[in-house]
CSV table of C-alpha atoms in Angstrom, one decimal:
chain,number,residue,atom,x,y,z
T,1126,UNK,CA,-23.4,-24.1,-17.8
T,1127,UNK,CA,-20.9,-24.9,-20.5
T,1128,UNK,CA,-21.4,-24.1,-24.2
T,1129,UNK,CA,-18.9,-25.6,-26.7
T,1130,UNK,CA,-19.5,-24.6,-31.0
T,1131,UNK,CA,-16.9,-25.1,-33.6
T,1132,UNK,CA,-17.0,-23.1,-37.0
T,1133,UNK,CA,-14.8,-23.4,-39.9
T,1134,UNK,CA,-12.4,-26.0,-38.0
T,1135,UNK,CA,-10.5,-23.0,-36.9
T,1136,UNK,CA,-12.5,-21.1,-34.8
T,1137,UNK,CA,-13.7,-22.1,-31.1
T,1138,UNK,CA,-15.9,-20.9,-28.6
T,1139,UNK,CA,-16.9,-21.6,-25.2
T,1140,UNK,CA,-19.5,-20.0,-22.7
T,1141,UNK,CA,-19.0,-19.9,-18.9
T,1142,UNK,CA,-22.4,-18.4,-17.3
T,1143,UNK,CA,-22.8,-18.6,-13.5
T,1144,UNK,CA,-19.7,-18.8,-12.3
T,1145,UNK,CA,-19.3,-18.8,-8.7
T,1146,UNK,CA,-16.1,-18.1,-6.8
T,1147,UNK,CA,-15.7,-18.7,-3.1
T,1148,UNK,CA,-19.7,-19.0,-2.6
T,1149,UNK,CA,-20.0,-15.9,-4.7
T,1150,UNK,CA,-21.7,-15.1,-8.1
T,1151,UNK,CA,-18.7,-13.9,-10.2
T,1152,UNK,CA,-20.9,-13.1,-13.3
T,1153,UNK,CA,-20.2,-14.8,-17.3
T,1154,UNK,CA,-17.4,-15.2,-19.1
T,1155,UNK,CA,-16.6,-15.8,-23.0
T,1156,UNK,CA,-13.3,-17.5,-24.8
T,1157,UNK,CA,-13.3,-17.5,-28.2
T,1158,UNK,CA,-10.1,-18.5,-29.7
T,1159,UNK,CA,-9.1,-19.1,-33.6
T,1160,UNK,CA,-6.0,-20.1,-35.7
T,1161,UNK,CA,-4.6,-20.8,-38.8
T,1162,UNK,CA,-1.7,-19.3,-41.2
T,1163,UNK,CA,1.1,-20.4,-38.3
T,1164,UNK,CA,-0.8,-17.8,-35.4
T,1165,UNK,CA,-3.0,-18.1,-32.9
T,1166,UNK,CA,-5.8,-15.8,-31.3
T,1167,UNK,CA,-8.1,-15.8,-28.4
T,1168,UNK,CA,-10.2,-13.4,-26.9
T,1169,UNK,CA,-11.3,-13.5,-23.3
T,1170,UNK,CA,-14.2,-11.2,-22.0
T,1171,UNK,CA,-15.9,-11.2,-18.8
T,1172,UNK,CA,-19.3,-9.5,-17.4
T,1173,UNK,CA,-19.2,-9.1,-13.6
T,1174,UNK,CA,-22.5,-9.7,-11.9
T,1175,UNK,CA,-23.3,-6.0,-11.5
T,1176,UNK,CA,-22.3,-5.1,-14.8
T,1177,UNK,CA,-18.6,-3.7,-14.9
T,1178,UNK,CA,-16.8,-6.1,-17.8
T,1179,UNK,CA,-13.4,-6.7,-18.8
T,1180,UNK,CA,-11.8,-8.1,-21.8
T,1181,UNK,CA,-8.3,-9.4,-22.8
T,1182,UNK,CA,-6.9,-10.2,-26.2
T,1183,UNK,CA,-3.5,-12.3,-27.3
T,1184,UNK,CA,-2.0,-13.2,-31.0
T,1185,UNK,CA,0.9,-15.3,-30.8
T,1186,UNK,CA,3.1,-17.0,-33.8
T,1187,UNK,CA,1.6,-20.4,-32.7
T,1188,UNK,CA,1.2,-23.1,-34.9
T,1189,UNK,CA,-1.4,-25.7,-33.1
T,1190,UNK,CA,-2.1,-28.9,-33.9
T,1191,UNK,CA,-5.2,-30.4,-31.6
T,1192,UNK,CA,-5.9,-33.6,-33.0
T,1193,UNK,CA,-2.5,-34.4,-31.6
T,1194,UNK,CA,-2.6,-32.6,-29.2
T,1195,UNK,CA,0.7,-30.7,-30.5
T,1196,UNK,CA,2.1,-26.6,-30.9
T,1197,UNK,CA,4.6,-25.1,-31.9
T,1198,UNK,CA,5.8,-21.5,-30.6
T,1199,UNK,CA,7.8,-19.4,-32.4
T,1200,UNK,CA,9.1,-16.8,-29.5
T,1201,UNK,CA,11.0,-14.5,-32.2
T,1202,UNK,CA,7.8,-13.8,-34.1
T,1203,UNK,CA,5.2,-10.6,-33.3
T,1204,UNK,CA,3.5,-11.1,-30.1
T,1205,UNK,CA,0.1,-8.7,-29.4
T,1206,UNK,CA,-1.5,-8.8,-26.4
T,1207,UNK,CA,-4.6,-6.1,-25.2
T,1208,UNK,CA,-6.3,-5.6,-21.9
T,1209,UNK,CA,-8.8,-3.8,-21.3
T,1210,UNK,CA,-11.0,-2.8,-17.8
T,1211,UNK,CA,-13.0,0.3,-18.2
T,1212,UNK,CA,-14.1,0.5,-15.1
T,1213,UNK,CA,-12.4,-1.2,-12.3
T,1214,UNK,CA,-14.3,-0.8,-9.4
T,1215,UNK,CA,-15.8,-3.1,-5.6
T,1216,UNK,CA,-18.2,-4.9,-7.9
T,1217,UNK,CA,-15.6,-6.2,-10.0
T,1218,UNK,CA,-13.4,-6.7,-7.1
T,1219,UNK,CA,-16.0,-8.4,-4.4
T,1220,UNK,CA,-16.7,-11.6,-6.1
T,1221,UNK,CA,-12.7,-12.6,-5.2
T,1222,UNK,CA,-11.3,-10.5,-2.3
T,1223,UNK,CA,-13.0,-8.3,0.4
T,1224,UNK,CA,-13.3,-4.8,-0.7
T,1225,UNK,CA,-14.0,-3.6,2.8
T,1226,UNK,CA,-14.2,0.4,2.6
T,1227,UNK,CA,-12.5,0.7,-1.0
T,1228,UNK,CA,-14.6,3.3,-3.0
T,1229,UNK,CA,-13.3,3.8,-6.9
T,1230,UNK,CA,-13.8,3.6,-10.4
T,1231,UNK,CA,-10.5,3.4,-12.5
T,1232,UNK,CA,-9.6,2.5,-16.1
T,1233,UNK,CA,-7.0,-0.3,-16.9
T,1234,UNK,CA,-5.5,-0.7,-20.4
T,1235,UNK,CA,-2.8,-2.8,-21.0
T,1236,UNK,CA,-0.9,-3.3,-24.7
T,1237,UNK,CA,2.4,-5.4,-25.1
T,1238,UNK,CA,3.9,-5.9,-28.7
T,1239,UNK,CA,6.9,-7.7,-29.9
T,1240,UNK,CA,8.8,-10.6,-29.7
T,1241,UNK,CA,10.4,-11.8,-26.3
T,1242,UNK,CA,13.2,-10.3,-27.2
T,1243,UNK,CA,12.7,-7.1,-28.3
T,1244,UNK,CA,9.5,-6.2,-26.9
T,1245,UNK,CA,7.3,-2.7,-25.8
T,1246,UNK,CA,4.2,-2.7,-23.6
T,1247,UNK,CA,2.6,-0.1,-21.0
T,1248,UNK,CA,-0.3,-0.3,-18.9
T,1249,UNK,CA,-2.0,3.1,-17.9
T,1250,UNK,CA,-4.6,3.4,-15.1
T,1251,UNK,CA,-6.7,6.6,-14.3
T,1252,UNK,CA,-9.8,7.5,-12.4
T,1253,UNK,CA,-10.4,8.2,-8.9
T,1254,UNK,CA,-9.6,5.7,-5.7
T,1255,UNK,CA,-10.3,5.7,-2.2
T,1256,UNK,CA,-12.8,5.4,1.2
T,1257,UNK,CA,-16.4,5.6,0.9
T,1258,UNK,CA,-16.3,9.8,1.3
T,1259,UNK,CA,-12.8,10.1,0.7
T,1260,UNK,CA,-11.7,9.9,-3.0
T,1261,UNK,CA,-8.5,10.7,-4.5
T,1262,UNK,CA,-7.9,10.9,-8.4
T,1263,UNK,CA,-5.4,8.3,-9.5
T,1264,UNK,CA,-2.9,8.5,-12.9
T,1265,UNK,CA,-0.5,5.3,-13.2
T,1266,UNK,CA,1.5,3.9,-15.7
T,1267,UNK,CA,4.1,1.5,-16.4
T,1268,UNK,CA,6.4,1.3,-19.1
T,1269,UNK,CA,7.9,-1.9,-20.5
T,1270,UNK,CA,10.9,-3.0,-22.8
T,1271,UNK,CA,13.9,-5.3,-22.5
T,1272,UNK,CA,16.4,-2.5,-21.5
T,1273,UNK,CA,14.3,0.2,-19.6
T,1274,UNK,CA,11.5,-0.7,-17.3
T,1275,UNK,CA,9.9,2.4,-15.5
T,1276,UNK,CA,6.9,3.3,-13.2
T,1277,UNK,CA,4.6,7.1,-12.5
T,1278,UNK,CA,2.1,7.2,-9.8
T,1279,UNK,CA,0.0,10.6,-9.2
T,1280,UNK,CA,-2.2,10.5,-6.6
T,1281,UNK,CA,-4.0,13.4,-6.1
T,1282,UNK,CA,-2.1,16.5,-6.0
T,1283,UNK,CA,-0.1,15.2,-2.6
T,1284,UNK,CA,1.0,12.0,-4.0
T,1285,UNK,CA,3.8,11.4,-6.9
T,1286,UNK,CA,5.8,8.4,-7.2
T,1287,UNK,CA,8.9,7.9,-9.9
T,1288,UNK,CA,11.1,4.4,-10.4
T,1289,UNK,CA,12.9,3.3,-13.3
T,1290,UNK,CA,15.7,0.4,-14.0
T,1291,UNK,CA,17.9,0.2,-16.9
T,1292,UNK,CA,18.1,-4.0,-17.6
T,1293,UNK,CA,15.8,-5.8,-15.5
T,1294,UNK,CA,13.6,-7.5,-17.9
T,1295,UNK,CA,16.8,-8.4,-20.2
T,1296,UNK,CA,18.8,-9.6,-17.2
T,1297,UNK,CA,16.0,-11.8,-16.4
T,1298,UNK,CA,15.6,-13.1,-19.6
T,1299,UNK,CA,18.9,-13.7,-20.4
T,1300,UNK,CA,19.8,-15.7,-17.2
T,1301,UNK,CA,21.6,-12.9,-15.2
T,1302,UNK,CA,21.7,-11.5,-12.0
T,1303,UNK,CA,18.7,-9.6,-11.3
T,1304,UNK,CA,20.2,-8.1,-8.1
T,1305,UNK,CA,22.9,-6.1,-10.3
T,1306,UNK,CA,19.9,-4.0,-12.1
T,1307,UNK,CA,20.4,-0.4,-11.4
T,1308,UNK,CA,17.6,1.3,-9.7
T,1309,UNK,CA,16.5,4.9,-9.2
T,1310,UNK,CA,13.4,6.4,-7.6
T,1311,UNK,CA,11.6,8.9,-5.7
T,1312,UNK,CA,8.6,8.9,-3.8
T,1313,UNK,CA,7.2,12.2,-2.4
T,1314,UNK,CA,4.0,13.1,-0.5
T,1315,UNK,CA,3.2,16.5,0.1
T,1316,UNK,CA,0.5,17.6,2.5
T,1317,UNK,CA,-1.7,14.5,2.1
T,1318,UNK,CA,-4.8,15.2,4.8
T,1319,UNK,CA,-4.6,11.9,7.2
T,1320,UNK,CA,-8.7,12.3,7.2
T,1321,UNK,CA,-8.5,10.5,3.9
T,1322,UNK,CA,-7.5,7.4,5.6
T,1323,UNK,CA,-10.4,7.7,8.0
T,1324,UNK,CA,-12.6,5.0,6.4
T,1325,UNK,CA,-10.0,2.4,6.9
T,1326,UNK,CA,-9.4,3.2,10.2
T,1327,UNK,CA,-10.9,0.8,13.3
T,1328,UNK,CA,-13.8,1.9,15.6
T,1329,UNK,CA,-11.3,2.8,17.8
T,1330,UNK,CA,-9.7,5.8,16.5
T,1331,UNK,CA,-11.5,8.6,15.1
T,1332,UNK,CA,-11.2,11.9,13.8
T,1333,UNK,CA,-8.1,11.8,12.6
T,1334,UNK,CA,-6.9,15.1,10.9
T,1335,UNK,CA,-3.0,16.3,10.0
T,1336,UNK,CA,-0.9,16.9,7.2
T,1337,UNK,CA,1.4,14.0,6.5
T,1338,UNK,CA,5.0,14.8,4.2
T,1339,UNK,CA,7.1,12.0,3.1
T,1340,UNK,CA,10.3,12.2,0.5
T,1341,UNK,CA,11.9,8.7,0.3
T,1342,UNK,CA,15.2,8.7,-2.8
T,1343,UNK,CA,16.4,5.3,-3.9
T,1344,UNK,CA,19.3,4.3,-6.0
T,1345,UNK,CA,21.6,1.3,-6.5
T,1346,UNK,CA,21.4,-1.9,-7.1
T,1347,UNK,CA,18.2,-3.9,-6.8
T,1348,UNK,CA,19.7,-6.4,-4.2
T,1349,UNK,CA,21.1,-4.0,-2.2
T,1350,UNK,CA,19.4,-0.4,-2.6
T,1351,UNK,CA,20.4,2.9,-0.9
T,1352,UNK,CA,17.6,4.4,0.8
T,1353,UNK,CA,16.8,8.0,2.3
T,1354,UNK,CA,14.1,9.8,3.5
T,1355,UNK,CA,12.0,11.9,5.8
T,1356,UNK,CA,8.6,11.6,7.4
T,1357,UNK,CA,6.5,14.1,9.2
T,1358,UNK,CA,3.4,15.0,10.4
T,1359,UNK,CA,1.9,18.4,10.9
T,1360,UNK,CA,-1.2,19.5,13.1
T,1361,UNK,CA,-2.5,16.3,13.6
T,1362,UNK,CA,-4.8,14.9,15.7
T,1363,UNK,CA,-6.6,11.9,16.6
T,1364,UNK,CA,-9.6,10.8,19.3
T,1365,UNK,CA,-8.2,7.4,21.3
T,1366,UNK,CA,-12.0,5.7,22.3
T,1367,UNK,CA,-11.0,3.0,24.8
T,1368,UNK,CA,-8.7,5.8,26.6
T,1369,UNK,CA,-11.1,8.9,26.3
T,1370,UNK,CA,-8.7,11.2,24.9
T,1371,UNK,CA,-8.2,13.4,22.3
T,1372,UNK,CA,-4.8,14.0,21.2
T,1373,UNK,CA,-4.0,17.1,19.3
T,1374,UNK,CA,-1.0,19.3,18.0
T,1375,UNK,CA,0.3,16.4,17.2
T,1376,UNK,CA,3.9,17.0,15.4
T,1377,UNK,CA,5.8,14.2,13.9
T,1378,UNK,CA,9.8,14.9,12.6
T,1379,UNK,CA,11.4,11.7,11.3
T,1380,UNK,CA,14.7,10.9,8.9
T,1381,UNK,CA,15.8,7.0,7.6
T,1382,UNK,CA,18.7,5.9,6.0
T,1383,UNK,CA,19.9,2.5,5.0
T,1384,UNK,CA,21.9,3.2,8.5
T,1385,UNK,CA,19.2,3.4,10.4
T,1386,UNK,CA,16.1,5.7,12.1
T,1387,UNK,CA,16.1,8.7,13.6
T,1388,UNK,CA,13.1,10.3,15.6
T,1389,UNK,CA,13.7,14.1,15.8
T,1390,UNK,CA,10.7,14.9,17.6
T,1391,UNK,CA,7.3,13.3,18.5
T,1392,UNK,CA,5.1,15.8,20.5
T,1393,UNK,CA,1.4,15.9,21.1
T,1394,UNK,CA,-1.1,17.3,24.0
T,1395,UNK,CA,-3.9,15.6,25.9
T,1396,UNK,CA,-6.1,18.5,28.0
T,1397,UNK,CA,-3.5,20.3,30.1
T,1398,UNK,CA,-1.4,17.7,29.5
T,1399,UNK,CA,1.7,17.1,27.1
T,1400,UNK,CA,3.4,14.5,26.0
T,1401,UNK,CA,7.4,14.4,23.6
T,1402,UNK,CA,9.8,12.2,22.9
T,1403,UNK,CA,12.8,11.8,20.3
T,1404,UNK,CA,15.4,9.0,19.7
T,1405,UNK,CA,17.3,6.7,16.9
T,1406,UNK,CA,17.9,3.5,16.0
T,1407,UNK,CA,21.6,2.8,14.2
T,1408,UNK,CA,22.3,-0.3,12.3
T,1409,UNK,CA,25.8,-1.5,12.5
T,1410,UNK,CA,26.8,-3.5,9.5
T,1411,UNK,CA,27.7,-6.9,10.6
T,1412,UNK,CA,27.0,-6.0,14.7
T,1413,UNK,CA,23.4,-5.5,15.3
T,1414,UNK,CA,20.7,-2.7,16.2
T,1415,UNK,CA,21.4,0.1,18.6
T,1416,UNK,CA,17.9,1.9,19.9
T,1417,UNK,CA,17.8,4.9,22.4
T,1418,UNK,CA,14.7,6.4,23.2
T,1419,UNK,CA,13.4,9.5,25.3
T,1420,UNK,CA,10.1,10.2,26.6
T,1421,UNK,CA,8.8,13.2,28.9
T,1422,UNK,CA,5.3,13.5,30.0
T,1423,UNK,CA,3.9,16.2,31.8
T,1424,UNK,CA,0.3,15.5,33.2
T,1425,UNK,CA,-0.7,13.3,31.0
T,1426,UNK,CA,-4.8,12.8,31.8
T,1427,UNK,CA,-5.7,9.0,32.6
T,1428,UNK,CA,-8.9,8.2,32.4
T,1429,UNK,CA,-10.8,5.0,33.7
T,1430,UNK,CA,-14.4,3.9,34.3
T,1431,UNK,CA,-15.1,4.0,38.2
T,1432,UNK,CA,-11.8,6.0,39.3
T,1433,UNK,CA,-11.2,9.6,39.6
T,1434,UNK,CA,-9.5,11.7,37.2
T,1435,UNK,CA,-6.1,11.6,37.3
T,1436,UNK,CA,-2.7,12.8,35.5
T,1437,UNK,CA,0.4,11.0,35.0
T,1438,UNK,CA,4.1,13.1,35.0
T,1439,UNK,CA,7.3,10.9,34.7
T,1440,UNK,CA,10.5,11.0,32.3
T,1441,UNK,CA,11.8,7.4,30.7
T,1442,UNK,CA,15.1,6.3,29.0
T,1443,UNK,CA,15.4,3.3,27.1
T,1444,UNK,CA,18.4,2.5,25.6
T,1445,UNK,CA,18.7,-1.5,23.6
T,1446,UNK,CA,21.4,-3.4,21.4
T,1447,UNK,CA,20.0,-6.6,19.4
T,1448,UNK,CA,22.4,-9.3,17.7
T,1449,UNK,CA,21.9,-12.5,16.3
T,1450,UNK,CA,23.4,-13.6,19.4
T,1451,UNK,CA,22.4,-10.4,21.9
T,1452,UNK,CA,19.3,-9.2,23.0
T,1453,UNK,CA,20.0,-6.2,26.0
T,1454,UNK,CA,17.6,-3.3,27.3
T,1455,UNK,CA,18.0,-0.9,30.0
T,1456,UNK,CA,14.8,1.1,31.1
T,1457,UNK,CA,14.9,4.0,33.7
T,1458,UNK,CA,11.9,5.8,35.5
T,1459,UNK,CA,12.7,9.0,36.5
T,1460,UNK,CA,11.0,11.0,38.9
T,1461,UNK,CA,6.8,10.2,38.7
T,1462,UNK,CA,3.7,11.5,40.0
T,1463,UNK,CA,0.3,10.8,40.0
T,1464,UNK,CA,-2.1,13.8,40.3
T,1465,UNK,CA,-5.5,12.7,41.8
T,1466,UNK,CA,-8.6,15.1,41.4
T,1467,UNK,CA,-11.2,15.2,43.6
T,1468,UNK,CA,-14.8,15.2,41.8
T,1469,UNK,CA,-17.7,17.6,42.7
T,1470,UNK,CA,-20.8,18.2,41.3
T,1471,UNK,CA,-19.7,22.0,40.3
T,1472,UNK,CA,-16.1,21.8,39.4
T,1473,UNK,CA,-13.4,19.7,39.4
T,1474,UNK,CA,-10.5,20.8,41.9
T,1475,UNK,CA,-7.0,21.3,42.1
T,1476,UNK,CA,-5.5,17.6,43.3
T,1477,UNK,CA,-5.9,16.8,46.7
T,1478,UNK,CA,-3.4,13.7,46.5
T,1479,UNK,CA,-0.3,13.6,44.9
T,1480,UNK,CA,1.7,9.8,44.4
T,1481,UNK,CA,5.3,10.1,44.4
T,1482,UNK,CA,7.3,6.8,42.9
C-alpha cells in the first residue's frame, strides 16, 4: 500500500507497508523528505517484520525545484548524513539473503560530515557475531577523510585486524591513480578454537577442534601490495563421515610471500596410523609456478562398507611447473603396501595379507 501527504509545500511523506522481497515479507518502510532555504533533508526508517528497525538520515546543500522537475547541488556546501541499525541481526538479514547458521546481534552507526572535498565520517559496529552456539564479540570501525582512510577489527580476544591508506579517497576524487595509494596492514589471529566454525561446517565433517594462528603484514602500493605471513594449526582434529576416521594431532606449519607458498609441515594420525607431508610452491616473476610436494604415509586405516579393514603405507613426490604456455607434472609412487586384517568375532588380528605394488 502506498500513502502519499504533502504539508506546507515543503514537506513530503510516503508510506511503504508490506513490502515483499524475493517472496518474502520484508516489513514497512517510511520516507519523509523536506526542503527549503537552498537544503534538502530526508529521513528513511525501516521496521523489519520481526521487529529489528533501522533508520538513515541525509541533509544536502540542494536546492529543488519539482514542478520542473529541476535541482541544483552545491558539492562545496555541508553534507550530513546518519545511519543508524541498533540491532543488526538474521531477522533483518533473512528477508534478502540466506542467513544459514549466522547467530548475532550487532550495532551499526554510521555519521559522514563535510563537503566532498574536505570531508570526515566513521562507522562503528559492536556486539557479538557467530554460529548458533558459537558467538564471538565483534568491535569494528572505519575511519574516513580525503587523505587518511583506515580500518580496526577485534574479534574476540584471537582476532585483530589493522589497515590504513594515506590518499585513497582524494586520489579517487581527483582523477588519479588509485593503484599508487600507499597501504599498510596487519592481520593477526591468535589461538582462535576451529570449533567456532563448527556450525558452518557440512554434515560431513564434525568435531572439529584446534588452535588456528595466522599473522599476515601488508604494505605498498594498492595495485601491487607486498604480502607476508604465516599459518598454523595446533592440536587439531576433525571426524571425516563418508571415510570413518578420525583424524587427530593434527599440526599445520605454513609461511606465504608475494613469492610464493611454503608448507613446512602438515602431520596428522588416523588409529595406528600417520600421515606428513611438507612442500612449496615458488612464483617466478614473468616464468610461471613451480610446486613440489612430499607425502609419507605410514598405515593409513581405509575403511569401506563390505571389505575388511585395511591400512595403506606408500611415499609420493610430485613435483609441477605451470606457464601461460606450460602445464608439466611428474608423480612418483614409492614403495606401497596394503595391510589386510582378518575379522573375528573376538579380536581383530595382525594382517594375514600383505599387497606389495
Amino acid at each position: 500500500d502506498f500513502c502519499l501527504s504533502r504539508g506546507l509545500g515543503d514537506v513530503y511523506k510516503r508510506q511503504v507497508e508490506d513490502i515483499v522481497y524475493g517472496g518474502r515479507e520484508a516489513g514497512d518502510a517510511i520516507l519523509e523528505a523536506n526542503y527549503g532555504q537552498a537544503r534538502a533533508h530526508a529521513e528513511v526508517s525501516w521496521d523489519a517484520p520481526q521487529g529489528p528497525t533501522a533508520w538513515v538520515s541525509a541533509d544536502a546543500p540542494l536546492v529543488l525545484d519539482l514542478p520542473n522537475r529541476s535541482a541544483q547541488w552545491d558539492q562545496s556546501g555541508e553534507h550530513h548524513v546518519r545511519l543508524s541499525v541498533p540491532k543488526l541481526d538474521r531477522f533483518l538479514l533473512e528477508p534478502f539473503v540466506d542467513a544459514g547458521e549466522f547467530e548475532g546481534a550487532v550495532a551499526v552507526h554510521a555519521i559522514l560530515d563535510g563537503s566532498l572535498e574536505a570531508f570526515d565520517g566513521s562507522l562503528s559496529a559492536r556486539g557479538f557475531v557467530g554460529g548458533r552456539g558459537h558467538k564471538l564479540p565483534l568491535d569494528a570501525r572505519i575511519v574516513v577523510a580525503p587523505t587518511e582512510q583506515s580500518v580496526s577489527v577485534d574479534l574476540g580476544s584471537s582476532v585483530h585486524v589493522r589497515a590504513a591508506t594515506k590518499a585513497l579517497v582524494a586520489e579517487l576524487m581527483n582523477g588519479g591513480d588509485w593503484k599508487a595509494t600507499e597501504v599498510e596492514g596487519t592481520a593477526d589471529i591468535d589461538s582462535l578454537r576451529t570449533s567456532d566454525f563448527s556450525p558452518f561446517l557440512p554434515n560431513e565433517v564434525q568435531n572439529l577442534r584446534g588452535l588456528l594462528e595466522a599473522h599476515v603484514t601488508v604494505g605498498g602500493r594498492l595495485g601491487k601490495p607486498e604480502l607476508e605471513g604465516s599459518l598454523a594449526l595446533k592440536e587439531g582434529a576433525v571426524t571425516v563421515v563418508p571415510a570413518r576416521v578420525r583424524l587427530t594431532d593434527l599440526q599445520v606449519a605454513s609461511s606465504f610471500s608475494n613469492q610464493g607458498l611454503a608448507l613446512e609441515s602438515l602431520s596428522f594420525k588416523a588409529g595406528d596410523g600417520t600421515v606428513s607431508a611438507s612442500g612449496a610452491i615458488d612464483v617466478a616473476p614473468n616464468e610461471g609456478l613451480r610446486a613440489n610436494l612430499d607425502v609419507i604415509v605410514k598405515k593409513f586405516p581405509l575403511r569401506a562398507p563390505g571389505l575388511p579393514r585395511m591400512a595403506l603405507s606408500t611415499r609420493v613426490r610430485a613435483k609441477g611447473f605451470a606457464s601461460l604456455e606450460t602445464f608439466d607434472v611428474n608423480v612418483g609412487v614409492g614403495k606401497t603396501n596394503v595391510d589386510v586384517y582378518a575379522l573375528s568375532l573376538i579380536h581383530i588380528s595382525e594382517p594375514t595379507r600383505q599387497a606389495e605394488i
